């Protein structure tokens, strides 16, 4: 598969403090990569480096195609002006194509509409952003990114303010985009969702600690020392993996129920 | 997967927003034109609408020398004054909109980076050096003040110096450029105001003149002043308009704007240069007029032009209308004497702004 994004031995420092150290990773077309690690591990910095918002001190980051068209980025808390309509926000995703002066062509309008449909905000197109819920806003920023027709989608904690259903929705949208050949890198705190990615990259203190398939990275012996807490992996009845903190001392409720029956 | 869209009652449907932005601009333009004619017809001595329009058409055709009596007054005194008010209002309105967009702060105004205090210091110096005395508030619009010609030059140099100082201080400061710019602006403004106050107190004779200037003075505006101010005002506003869509993208946050291809550094430099140029042009000729740059963009955003490509021209037209009306009030409320126009804008602008805020979005 095509490699879309390729970071090799990247170092980055904020002043004297080195935040990212010798990070190497690549993103293939159609792949969802979860960037995990405790707070302060350098996840957001790595994402900003991939997005081209920060320039590495050492190492290089290669992109297949040209920024800003290829790479779309969703900040941790995207600010949205409350008196704009949803469509107007999504239209800004066309900026890399139309520039600062040209108006949107009918072709751009079609792409905007399509992006809104894929992010499931088409029915909200004329609503003012200020009237939307947190989950709806998140989908609007996603639609804005999709309107950019990116080959790489970078998301910083996209599930942070979402309830369960919206998390599931978001993940299915990301899956659909991956199926179209888009490569996705998402910073995730929710390890249960990270387990559904195609690959996990574990960062701690700015260094890469592990990478590979979720099953290889999400291991209690690897995660517990890094997160400095006891962790257990439970396999849900449908085969999915659930990461439970502190579960070495206390067993999950449903196993207890099964025993008592 | 089934669609999970939440159906909720829709409170407001801003359909055809682009058309609405255009409508706002055209509507404000028509209102401004009407207000200009109305304002030129009223004053210490009322002139009929017919005479005003006649003077306007003859003057515009280049036959101003043929005008007599009240028509000459309308063309030679009223129109330059009213048009200067419109130009200054346009500068302040669009600069205010651009600054609010740049700092993503609804409280930003054109004077944020020290333009006003720099201009005030320059004007105070000019008054001190020239030794001219300006009648504090002109009794009637017929009396053209002996406005020292040094004032526009000194105050624009002061305005430019203040903005450059603010930018240099901000660069020397912390990384977060927006907040360090705001703080540097406050510091520079404070220092310049105290210098100005010191100069004024040293030179109590000219206190009234400077004070009257600092509250805004349109009485002495002439066609030639208008001709001098126009190129700076137009290029400043033109520069702002060139960055309109960049300002739109900036509303999604600096990082997002960068990732859709906006050069934020260039955008910031361009907007600050454009706003400073337009504001300095306004302040240099008529002094410091408060609230127009704050109120006009807010009002226009509410009316339906939240995008900068509509908001900037709409705020220019709205600011112009506001200032022309304020000047009309200043000339007529206690006629034949005049109120300083800055006092009128603040007295009307303050409560109006509070009303806008209380009305909610």
Coordinates of C-alpha atoms in Angstrom, one line a residue:
Chain A
X1 CA 0.0 0.0 0.0
X2 CA 1.1 3.5 -0.6
X3 CA 2.9 5.3 2.1
X4 CA 1.2 8.7 2.7
X5 CA 3.2 10.1 5.5
X6 CA 6.7 9.2 6.6
X7 CA 8.5 10.6 9.6
X8 CA 12.1 9.6 10.1
X9 CA 14.1 10.1 13.3
X10 CA 12.3 13.3 14.3
X11 CA 13.4 15.4 17.2
X12 CA 11.7 18.5 18.5
X13 CA 12.3 20.9 21.4
X14 CA 10.3 23.7 22.9
X15 CA 13.3 25.9 23.9
X16 CA 15.6 23.8 26.0
X17 CA 13.0 21.1 26.7
X18 CA 13.1 18.2 24.2
X19 CA 9.5 17.0 23.7
X20 CA 9.9 14.6 20.9
X21 CA 13.0 12.4 20.5
X22 CA 13.9 10.1 17.6
X23 CA 10.3 9.3 16.5
X24 CA 10.0 7.3 13.3
X25 CA 6.6 6.3 12.0
X26 CA 4.8 6.0 8.7
X27 CA 1.2 6.0 7.6
X28 CA -0.2 3.9 4.8
X29 CA -3.3 4.5 2.7
X30 CA -6.4 3.1 4.3
X31 CA -4.9 2.7 7.7
X32 CA -6.1 4.1 11.1
X33 CA -3.3 4.7 13.5
X34 CA -4.0 5.5 17.2
X35 CA -1.4 7.6 18.9
X36 CA -1.5 6.7 22.6
X37 CA 0.4 7.6 25.7
X38 CA 0.0 9.3 29.0
X39 CA -0.4 13.1 29.4
X40 CA 2.7 15.0 28.4
X41 CA 4.1 12.1 26.3
X42 CA 4.3 14.4 23.2
X43 CA 1.3 13.0 21.3
X44 CA 0.0 16.4 20.3
X45 CA 3.5 17.7 19.4
X46 CA 4.0 14.6 17.1
X47 CA 0.6 15.3 15.5
X48 CA 1.5 19.0 14.9
X49 CA 4.8 17.9 13.4
X50 CA 3.0 15.6 11.0
X51 CA 0.6 18.4 10.2
X52 CA 3.5 20.7 9.3
X53 CA 2.5 23.1 12.1
X54 CA 5.9 22.6 13.7
X55 CA 9.2 22.0 11.9
X56 CA 11.4 19.2 13.3
X57 CA 14.8 20.2 14.7
X58 CA 16.3 16.9 13.4
X59 CA 14.9 14.4 11.0
X60 CA 12.4 14.8 8.3
X61 CA 8.8 14.3 7.5
X62 CA 7.8 13.3 4.0
X63 CA 4.3 13.7 2.5
X64 CA 3.1 12.2 -0.7
X65 CA 1.5 15.2 -2.3
X66 CA 1.6 18.8 -1.4
X67 CA 0.3 20.5 1.8
X68 CA -2.2 21.9 2.6
X69 CA -4.3 19.9 0.1
X70 CA -3.0 16.5 1.2
X71 CA -3.1 16.8 5.0
X72 CA -6.1 17.9 7.0
X73 CA -5.8 18.6 10.7
X74 CA -8.4 18.7 13.5
X75 CA -7.1 20.6 16.6
X76 CA -7.9 19.4 20.1
X77 CA -10.6 22.1 20.5
X78 CA -11.4 23.6 17.1
X79 CA -12.9 27.0 17.7
X80 CA -16.0 27.7 15.7
X81 CA -17.6 31.1 15.3
X82 CA -21.1 30.8 16.7
X83 CA -22.8 33.1 14.2
X84 CA -21.7 31.1 11.1
X85 CA -23.8 28.5 9.5
X86 CA -22.5 24.9 9.3
X87 CA -22.1 25.2 5.5
X88 CA -20.0 28.3 5.9
X89 CA -17.6 26.5 8.2
X90 CA -17.3 23.5 5.9
X91 CA -16.7 25.8 2.9
X92 CA -13.4 26.9 4.6
X93 CA -12.1 23.4 3.8
X94 CA -12.0 24.5 0.2
X95 CA -9.5 27.3 0.9
X96 CA -6.4 25.3 -0.2
X97 CA -8.1 24.9 -3.6
X98 CA -9.8 28.3 -4.2
X99 CA -7.2 30.5 -2.5
X100 CA -8.0 33.8 -0.8
X101 CA -9.8 35.5 -3.6
X102 CA -11.7 33.2 -5.9
X103 CA -15.3 32.2 -5.1
X104 CA -16.3 28.6 -4.7
X105 CA -17.1 27.0 -8.0
X106 CA -20.1 24.6 -8.4
X107 CA -17.6 21.8 -8.3
X108 CA -16.5 23.0 -4.8
X109 CA -20.1 23.3 -3.7
X110 CA -20.6 19.6 -4.6
X111 CA -17.5 18.6 -2.6
X112 CA -18.8 20.6 0.4
X113 CA -22.2 18.9 0.2
X114 CA -20.6 15.5 -0.1
X115 CA -18.3 16.2 2.9
X116 CA -21.3 17.2 5.0
X117 CA -23.1 14.1 4.1
X118 CA -20.2 11.8 5.0
X119 CA -19.7 13.6 8.3
X120 CA -23.5 13.3 8.8
X121 CA -24.2 17.1 9.1
X122 CA -26.0 17.6 5.8
X123 CA -29.3 18.2 7.5
X124 CA -27.6 20.8 9.7
X125 CA -26.2 22.7 6.8
X126 CA -28.1 26.0 7.4
X127 CA -28.1 25.8 11.2
X128 CA -26.0 28.3 13.1
X129 CA -23.0 26.8 14.8
X130 CA -23.9 28.3 18.1
X131 CA -27.1 26.2 18.2
X132 CA -25.3 22.9 17.9
X133 CA -24.4 20.3 20.6
X134 CA -20.8 19.3 21.2
X135 CA -21.1 16.1 19.2
X136 CA -22.6 18.0 16.3
X137 CA -19.8 20.6 16.4
X138 CA -17.3 17.8 16.3
X139 CA -18.9 16.4 13.1
X140 CA -18.9 19.9 11.6
X141 CA -15.1 20.2 12.1
X142 CA -14.7 16.8 10.6
X143 CA -16.8 17.8 7.6
X144 CA -14.6 20.9 7.2
X145 CA -11.5 18.6 7.1
X146 CA -13.2 16.2 4.7
X147 CA -14.0 19.1 2.3
X148 CA -10.3 19.6 2.1
X149 CA -10.3 16.2 0.2
X150 CA -7.3 15.1 2.2
X151 CA -5.3 11.9 1.8
X152 CA -4.2 12.2 5.4
X153 CA -6.5 13.0 8.3
X154 CA -4.9 14.0 11.6
X155 CA -7.1 14.3 14.7
X156 CA -6.2 15.4 18.2
X157 CA -8.3 13.6 20.7
X158 CA -11.4 13.6 18.5
X159 CA -13.5 11.7 21.1
X160 CA -12.6 13.9 24.1
X161 CA -16.0 15.6 24.5
X162 CA -18.2 13.0 22.9
X163 CA -20.6 10.6 24.5
X164 CA -20.5 6.9 23.7
X165 CA -22.8 7.0 20.7
X166 CA -21.0 9.9 19.1
X167 CA -17.7 8.1 19.6
X168 CA -19.1 5.1 17.8
X169 CA -20.4 7.4 15.1
X170 CA -17.1 9.2 14.7
X171 CA -15.2 5.9 14.5
X172 CA -17.5 4.5 11.8
X173 CA -17.0 7.7 9.8
X174 CA -13.2 7.4 10.1
X175 CA -13.5 3.7 9.0
X176 CA -15.5 4.8 6.0
X177 CA -12.8 7.4 5.1
X178 CA -10.1 4.8 5.5
X179 CA -12.0 2.5 3.2
X180 CA -11.8 5.3 0.6
X181 CA -8.0 5.2 0.9
X182 CA -7.5 8.0 3.5
X183 CA -4.8 7.5 6.1
X184 CA -5.9 8.5 9.6
X185 CA -3.7 9.3 12.6
X186 CA -5.7 10.1 15.8
X187 CA -4.4 10.9 19.3
X188 CA -6.6 8.8 21.6
X189 CA -6.9 8.6 25.3
X190 CA -9.6 6.0 25.2
X191 CA -7.6 2.8 24.9
X192 CA -10.7 0.8 24.2
X193 CA -11.2 2.8 21.0
X194 CA -7.5 2.6 20.2
X195 CA -7.9 -1.2 20.2
X196 CA -10.1 -0.8 17.2
X197 CA -7.4 1.0 15.2
X198 CA -5.3 -0.8 12.6
X199 CA -2.1 0.1 14.5
X200 CA -1.2 1.7 17.8
X201 CA 1.8 3.9 18.5
X202 CA 2.8 4.2 22.1
X203 CA 4.6 7.3 23.2
X204 CA 6.2 8.2 26.5
X205 CA 8.5 11.1 27.3
X206 CA 8.6 12.0 23.7
X207 CA 10.0 8.6 22.6
X208 CA 8.4 5.8 20.7
X209 CA 7.9 2.9 23.2
X210 CA 6.0 0.4 21.0
X211 CA 4.2 0.3 17.7
X212 CA 2.3 -2.4 15.9
X213 CA -1.0 -4.1 15.9
X214 CA -3.3 -3.1 18.8
X215 CA -2.9 -6.6 20.3
X216 CA 0.9 -6.2 20.3
X217 CA 0.9 -2.7 21.9
X218 CA -2.0 -2.9 24.3
X219 CA -0.4 -5.2 26.7
X220 CA -0.6 -4.7 30.5
X221 CA 3.1 -5.4 30.9
X222 CA 3.9 -2.6 28.4
X223 CA 1.2 -0.1 29.4
X224 CA 1.2 -0.4 33.2
X225 CA 4.7 1.0 33.8
X226 CA 4.1 3.8 31.3
X227 CA 0.7 4.9 32.6
X228 CA 1.9 4.3 36.1
X229 CA -1.2 2.4 37.0
X230 CA -2.3 -1.2 37.0
X231 CA -4.2 -2.2 33.9
X232 CA -5.9 -5.2 32.7
X233 CA -7.1 -6.3 29.3
X234 CA -10.5 -7.9 29.2
X235 CA -11.9 -9.7 26.2
X236 CA -15.5 -8.8 25.8
X237 CA -17.9 -11.5 24.7
X238 CA -17.9 -10.3 21.1
X239 CA -14.1 -10.6 20.9
X240 CA -13.3 -6.9 21.4
X241 CA -10.6 -5.8 23.8
X242 CA -11.5 -3.6 26.8
X243 CA -8.7 -1.9 28.7
X244 CA -9.6 -1.5 32.4
X245 CA -7.5 0.5 34.8
X246 CA -6.8 -1.0 38.3
X247 CA -8.4 -4.3 37.3
X248 CA -5.6 -6.5 38.6
X249 CA -6.9 -6.0 42.1
X250 CA -10.6 -6.0 41.3
X251 CA -12.2 -8.1 38.7
X252 CA -14.6 -6.8 36.2
X253 CA -18.2 -6.8 37.4
X254 CA -19.6 -9.1 34.7
X255 CA -17.1 -11.9 35.5
X256 CA -18.2 -11.7 39.1
X257 CA -21.8 -12.0 38.1
X258 CA -21.1 -15.0 36.0
X259 CA -19.4 -16.7 39.0
X260 CA -22.2 -16.1 41.4
X261 CA -24.7 -17.6 39.0
Chain B
X1 CA -25.2 2.1 10.2
X2 CA -28.4 4.1 10.4
X3 CA -28.3 7.8 10.3
X4 CA -28.0 9.2 13.8
X5 CA -29.0 12.8 13.0
X6 CA -30.8 14.5 15.8
X7 CA -33.9 16.3 14.6
X8 CA -34.5 19.4 16.6
X9 CA -36.6 22.5 16.1
X10 CA -34.5 24.9 14.0
X11 CA -34.4 28.3 15.6
X12 CA -33.2 30.3 12.7
X13 CA -32.5 29.5 9.1
X14 CA -29.9 31.8 7.6
X15 CA -30.5 30.6 4.0
X16 CA -28.8 32.4 1.1
X17 CA -26.3 34.0 3.4
X18 CA -24.1 35.3 0.6
X19 CA -27.1 37.1 -0.8
X20 CA -27.8 38.5 2.6
X21 CA -24.3 39.8 3.0
X22 CA -24.6 41.5 -0.4
X23 CA -28.0 42.9 0.6
X24 CA -26.5 44.3 3.8
X25 CA -23.8 46.0 1.8
X26 CA -26.2 47.5 -0.8
X27 CA -28.7 48.5 1.9
X28 CA -26.1 50.2 4.1
X29 CA -24.7 52.0 1.0
X30 CA -28.1 53.4 0.2
X31 CA -28.7 54.4 3.8
X32 CA -25.3 56.1 3.9
X33 CA -26.0 58.1 0.8
X34 CA -29.3 59.3 2.2
X35 CA -27.8 60.2 5.5
X36 CA -25.0 62.2 3.8
X37 CA -27.4 64.4 1.9
X38 CA -29.6 64.8 5.0
X39 CA -26.7 65.7 7.1
X40 CA -25.4 68.2 4.6
X41 CA -28.8 69.9 4.5
X42 CA -28.9 70.4 8.3
X43 CA -26.8 72.4 10.6
X44 CA -26.7 75.8 12.3
X45 CA -28.4 77.1 9.2
X46 CA -30.9 74.7 7.5
X47 CA -30.6 74.4 3.8
X48 CA -33.4 72.9 1.8
X49 CA -33.0 69.5 0.3
X50 CA -33.4 70.9 -3.2
X51 CA -30.6 73.4 -2.7
X52 CA -28.4 70.8 -1.2
X53 CA -28.9 68.4 -4.1
X54 CA -28.4 71.2 -6.6
X55 CA -25.1 72.2 -4.9
X56 CA -24.0 68.6 -5.0
X57 CA -24.7 68.1 -8.7
X58 CA -23.2 71.4 -9.7
X59 CA -20.2 70.9 -7.5
X60 CA -19.6 67.4 -8.7
X61 CA -19.7 68.6 -12.3
X62 CA -16.9 71.1 -11.4
X63 CA -19.0 74.2 -11.4
X64 CA -18.5 74.9 -7.7
X65 CA -17.3 78.5 -8.4
X66 CA -20.7 79.3 -9.8
X67 CA -22.5 78.4 -6.6
X68 CA -23.8 81.2 -4.4
X69 CA -25.2 81.7 -0.9
X70 CA -26.4 78.7 0.9
X71 CA -25.5 76.4 -2.0
X72 CA -21.8 77.6 -1.7
X73 CA -22.0 76.9 2.0
X74 CA -23.4 73.4 1.3
X75 CA -20.6 72.6 -1.2
X76 CA -17.6 74.3 0.4
X77 CA -18.3 73.7 4.1
X78 CA -20.9 71.0 4.6
X79 CA -20.1 68.4 2.0
X80 CA -16.3 68.2 2.8
X81 CA -17.2 67.9 6.5
X82 CA -19.9 65.3 6.0
X83 CA -17.7 63.3 3.6
X84 CA -14.8 63.5 5.9
X85 CA -17.0 62.1 8.7
X86 CA -18.0 59.3 6.3
X87 CA -14.4 58.5 5.4
X88 CA -13.2 58.5 9.0
X89 CA -16.2 56.4 10.1
X90 CA -15.5 53.9 7.3
X91 CA -11.8 53.7 8.3
X92 CA -12.7 53.1 12.0
X93 CA -15.5 50.7 11.2
X94 CA -13.5 48.5 8.9
X95 CA -10.3 48.7 11.0
X96 CA -12.4 47.7 14.1
X97 CA -13.9 44.7 12.2
X98 CA -10.4 43.6 11.1
X99 CA -8.9 44.0 14.6
X100 CA -11.8 42.0 16.2
X101 CA -11.2 39.3 13.6
X102 CA -7.5 39.3 14.0
X103 CA -7.5 39.1 17.8
X104 CA -10.7 37.0 17.8
X105 CA -11.9 39.3 20.5
X106 CA -15.1 41.3 20.3
X107 CA -13.6 44.0 22.5
X108 CA -10.8 44.8 20.1
X109 CA -10.9 48.2 18.4
X110 CA -8.8 50.2 16.0
X111 CA -6.9 51.9 18.8
X112 CA -5.7 48.7 20.3
X113 CA -2.1 48.9 19.3
X114 CA -1.5 52.5 20.4
X115 CA -2.6 54.4 17.2
X116 CA -4.7 56.9 19.1
X117 CA -2.3 57.6 21.9
X118 CA 0.6 57.9 19.4
X119 CA -1.4 60.3 17.3
X120 CA -2.5 62.3 20.4
X121 CA 1.2 62.7 21.4
X122 CA 2.1 63.8 17.9
X123 CA -0.8 66.3 17.7
X124 CA 0.1 67.7 21.2
X125 CA 3.7 68.2 20.1
X126 CA 2.5 69.9 16.9
X127 CA 0.2 72.2 18.9
X128 CA 3.0 73.0 21.3
X129 CA 5.5 73.7 18.5
X130 CA 3.3 75.7 16.2
X131 CA 2.0 77.9 19.0
X132 CA -1.4 78.1 17.1
X133 CA -4.5 78.2 19.1
X134 CA -7.5 76.4 17.9
X135 CA -10.9 77.7 19.1
X136 CA -12.0 74.9 21.4
X137 CA -15.3 74.1 19.9
X138 CA -16.2 76.1 16.8
X139 CA -19.2 78.3 17.5
X140 CA -20.6 77.7 14.0
X141 CA -19.6 75.6 11.1
X142 CA -18.9 78.8 9.1
X143 CA -15.8 79.6 11.2
X144 CA -13.0 77.6 9.8
X145 CA -10.4 77.0 12.6
X146 CA -6.8 77.9 12.0
X147 CA -5.9 74.3 12.1
X148 CA -2.2 73.9 12.3
X149 CA -1.0 72.1 9.2
X150 CA 1.6 70.3 11.3
X151 CA -1.0 68.3 13.2
X152 CA -1.9 65.7 10.5
X153 CA 1.8 65.1 9.8
X154 CA 2.8 64.8 13.5
X155 CA -0.1 62.7 14.5
X156 CA 0.4 60.2 11.7
X157 CA 4.1 59.9 12.6
X158 CA 3.1 59.4 16.2
X159 CA 0.5 56.8 15.3
X160 CA 3.0 54.9 13.1
X161 CA 5.7 55.2 15.8
X162 CA 3.3 53.8 18.5
X163 CA 2.3 50.8 16.4
X164 CA 5.9 50.0 15.5
X165 CA 6.9 50.3 19.2
X166 CA 4.1 48.0 20.2
X167 CA 5.1 45.4 17.5
X168 CA 8.8 45.5 18.6
X169 CA 7.9 45.1 22.3
X170 CA 5.6 42.2 21.5
X171 CA 8.3 40.5 19.5
X172 CA 10.7 40.9 22.4
X173 CA 8.1 39.4 24.8
X174 CA 6.7 36.0 25.2
X175 CA 5.9 33.5 22.4
X176 CA 2.2 33.8 22.4
X177 CA 2.0 36.7 20.0
X178 CA -1.6 37.7 20.4
X179 CA -1.6 38.3 24.1
X180 CA 1.8 39.9 24.1
X181 CA 0.6 42.2 21.3
X182 CA -2.4 43.2 23.4
X183 CA -0.2 43.8 26.5
X184 CA 2.4 45.8 24.6
X185 CA -0.4 47.9 23.2
X186 CA -1.7 48.6 26.7
X187 CA 1.8 49.6 27.9
X188 CA 2.6 51.8 24.9
X189 CA -0.8 53.4 25.1
X190 CA -0.3 54.1 28.9
X191 CA 3.2 55.6 28.5
X192 CA 2.1 57.8 25.6
X193 CA -1.0 59.1 27.4
X194 CA 1.1 60.1 30.4
X195 CA 3.6 61.9 28.1
X196 CA 0.8 63.7 26.4
X197 CA -0.7 64.7 29.7
X198 CA 2.6 66.0 30.9
X199 CA 3.0 68.1 27.7
X200 CA -0.5 69.4 28.0
X201 CA 0.0 70.5 31.6
X202 CA 3.3 72.1 30.7
X203 CA 1.6 74.1 28.1
X204 CA -1.7 75.0 29.7
X205 CA -2.4 77.7 27.1
X206 CA -2.9 75.1 24.4
X207 CA -4.7 72.7 26.6
X208 CA -8.1 73.5 25.2
X209 CA -6.9 73.2 21.6
X210 CA -5.4 69.8 22.2
X211 CA -8.3 68.6 24.3
X212 CA -10.8 69.7 21.6
X213 CA -8.7 67.9 19.0
X214 CA -8.5 64.7 21.0
X215 CA -12.3 64.6 21.2
X216 CA -12.6 64.7 17.5
X217 CA -12.9 67.7 15.3
X218 CA -14.5 67.7 12.0
X219 CA -15.3 71.4 11.8
X220 CA -12.2 72.3 9.9
X221 CA -12.3 69.6 7.3
X222 CA -11.8 70.9 3.8
X223 CA -11.9 69.3 0.3
X224 CA -8.1 69.4 0.4
X225 CA -8.0 67.5 3.7
X226 CA -10.3 65.0 2.2
X227 CA -8.0 64.6 -0.8
X228 CA -5.0 64.1 1.5
X229 CA -6.7 61.5 3.7
X230 CA -8.4 59.5 0.9
X231 CA -5.3 57.7 -0.5
X232 CA -4.2 56.5 2.9
X233 CA -7.7 55.5 3.9
X234 CA -8.4 53.7 0.7
X235 CA -5.1 51.8 0.6
X236 CA -5.5 50.8 4.2
X237 CA -9.0 49.5 3.7
X238 CA -8.1 47.9 0.4
X239 CA -5.3 46.0 2.2
X240 CA -7.7 44.8 4.9
X241 CA -10.1 43.6 2.2
X242 CA -7.4 41.5 0.6
X243 CA -7.0 39.6 3.8
X244 CA -10.8 39.1 4.4
X245 CA -10.9 35.4 3.7
X246 CA -7.7 34.8 5.6
X247 CA -9.5 36.4 8.6
X248 CA -12.4 34.0 8.1
X249 CA -10.1 31.0 8.3
X250 CA -8.4 32.5 11.4
X251 CA -11.8 32.3 13.2
X252 CA -11.3 28.5 13.3
X253 CA -8.0 29.0 15.3
X254 CA -4.5 29.7 14.2
X255 CA -3.4 26.1 13.7
X256 CA -6.5 25.2 11.6
X257 CA -5.9 28.4 9.5
X258 CA -2.4 27.3 8.9
X259 CA -3.4 23.8 7.8
X260 CA -5.8 25.2 5.2
X261 CA -2.9 27.2 3.7
X262 CA -3.2 30.6 5.4
X263 CA 0.1 32.3 6.1
X264 CA -0.8 33.6 9.5
X265 CA 2.3 35.8 9.9
X266 CA 1.7 37.5 6.6
X267 CA -2.0 37.8 7.5
X268 CA -1.2 39.4 10.9
X269 CA 1.3 41.8 9.4
X270 CA -1.1 42.8 6.6
X271 CA -4.1 43.4 8.8
X272 CA -2.1 45.4 11.3
X273 CA -0.6 47.5 8.5
X274 CA -3.9 48.1 6.8
X275 CA -5.8 48.9 10.0
X276 CA -3.0 51.2 11.3
X277 CA -2.9 53.0 8.0
X278 CA -6.6 53.5 7.8
X279 CA -6.9 54.5 11.5
X280 CA -3.9 56.8 11.3
X281 CA -5.4 58.6 8.3
X282 CA -8.6 59.1 10.2
X283 CA -7.0 60.2 13.5
X284 CA -4.5 62.5 11.8
X285 CA -7.2 64.7 10.3
X286 CA -10.0 64.7 12.8
X287 CA -8.6 63.5 16.1
X288 CA -9.7 60.6 18.2
X289 CA -13.3 59.4 17.9
X290 CA -14.4 56.6 20.2
X291 CA -16.8 53.7 19.9
X292 CA -17.4 53.8 16.1
X293 CA -14.7 51.1 15.5
X294 CA -16.2 49.0 18.3
X295 CA -19.9 49.4 17.6
X296 CA -20.1 49.3 13.8
X297 CA -18.7 45.8 13.4
X298 CA -20.9 44.4 16.1
X299 CA -24.0 45.9 14.6
X300 CA -23.1 44.6 11.1
X301 CA -22.3 41.1 12.4
X302 CA -25.8 41.0 13.9
X303 CA -27.5 42.3 10.8
X304 CA -26.1 39.4 8.8
X305 CA -22.6 39.8 7.6
X306 CA -20.5 37.6 9.8
X307 CA -17.9 36.9 7.1
X308 CA -15.1 39.3 6.6
X309 CA -15.7 39.7 2.9
X310 CA -19.1 41.1 3.7
X311 CA -18.3 42.3 7.2
X312 CA -15.4 44.6 6.3
X313 CA -17.3 46.7 3.6
X314 CA -20.5 46.6 5.7
X315 CA -18.6 47.8 8.8
X316 CA -17.1 50.6 6.7
X317 CA -20.5 51.7 5.5
X318 CA -22.0 51.3 9.0
X319 CA -19.2 53.2 10.6
X320 CA -19.6 56.0 8.1
X321 CA -23.3 56.2 8.7
X322 CA -22.8 56.3 12.4
X323 CA -20.2 59.0 12.3
X324 CA -22.2 61.2 9.8
X325 CA -25.2 60.9 12.1
X326 CA -23.1 61.7 15.2
X327 CA -21.7 64.7 13.5
X328 CA -25.1 65.8 12.5
X329 CA -26.1 65.5 16.2
X330 CA -23.0 67.4 17.3
X331 CA -23.8 70.3 15.0
X332 CA -27.5 70.5 15.7
X333 CA -28.3 69.6 19.3
X334 CA -27.1 72.8 20.9
X335 CA -27.0 74.9 17.7
X336 CA -25.6 77.3 16.8
X337 CA -22.8 76.0 19.1
X338 CA -21.3 72.5 18.6
X339 CA -20.6 69.5 20.7
X340 CA -17.3 67.6 20.1
X341 CA -18.2 64.7 17.9
X342 CA -16.2 62.2 20.1
X343 CA -18.5 63.1 23.0
X344 CA -21.6 62.3 20.9
X345 CA -20.3 59.0 19.6
X346 CA -19.4 57.9 23.1
X347 CA -22.7 59.1 24.6
X348 CA -24.7 57.3 21.9
X349 CA -22.3 54.5 21.2
X350 CA -22.0 53.3 24.8
X351 CA -25.7 52.7 25.5
X352 CA -26.2 51.3 22.0
X353 CA -23.4 48.8 22.5
X354 CA -24.9 47.7 25.8
X355 CA -28.2 47.3 24.2
X356 CA -26.6 45.1 21.5
X357 CA -24.9 43.0 24.1
X358 CA -28.1 42.6 26.1
X359 CA -30.1 41.6 23.1
X360 CA -27.9 38.5 22.8
X361 CA -27.0 36.7 19.6

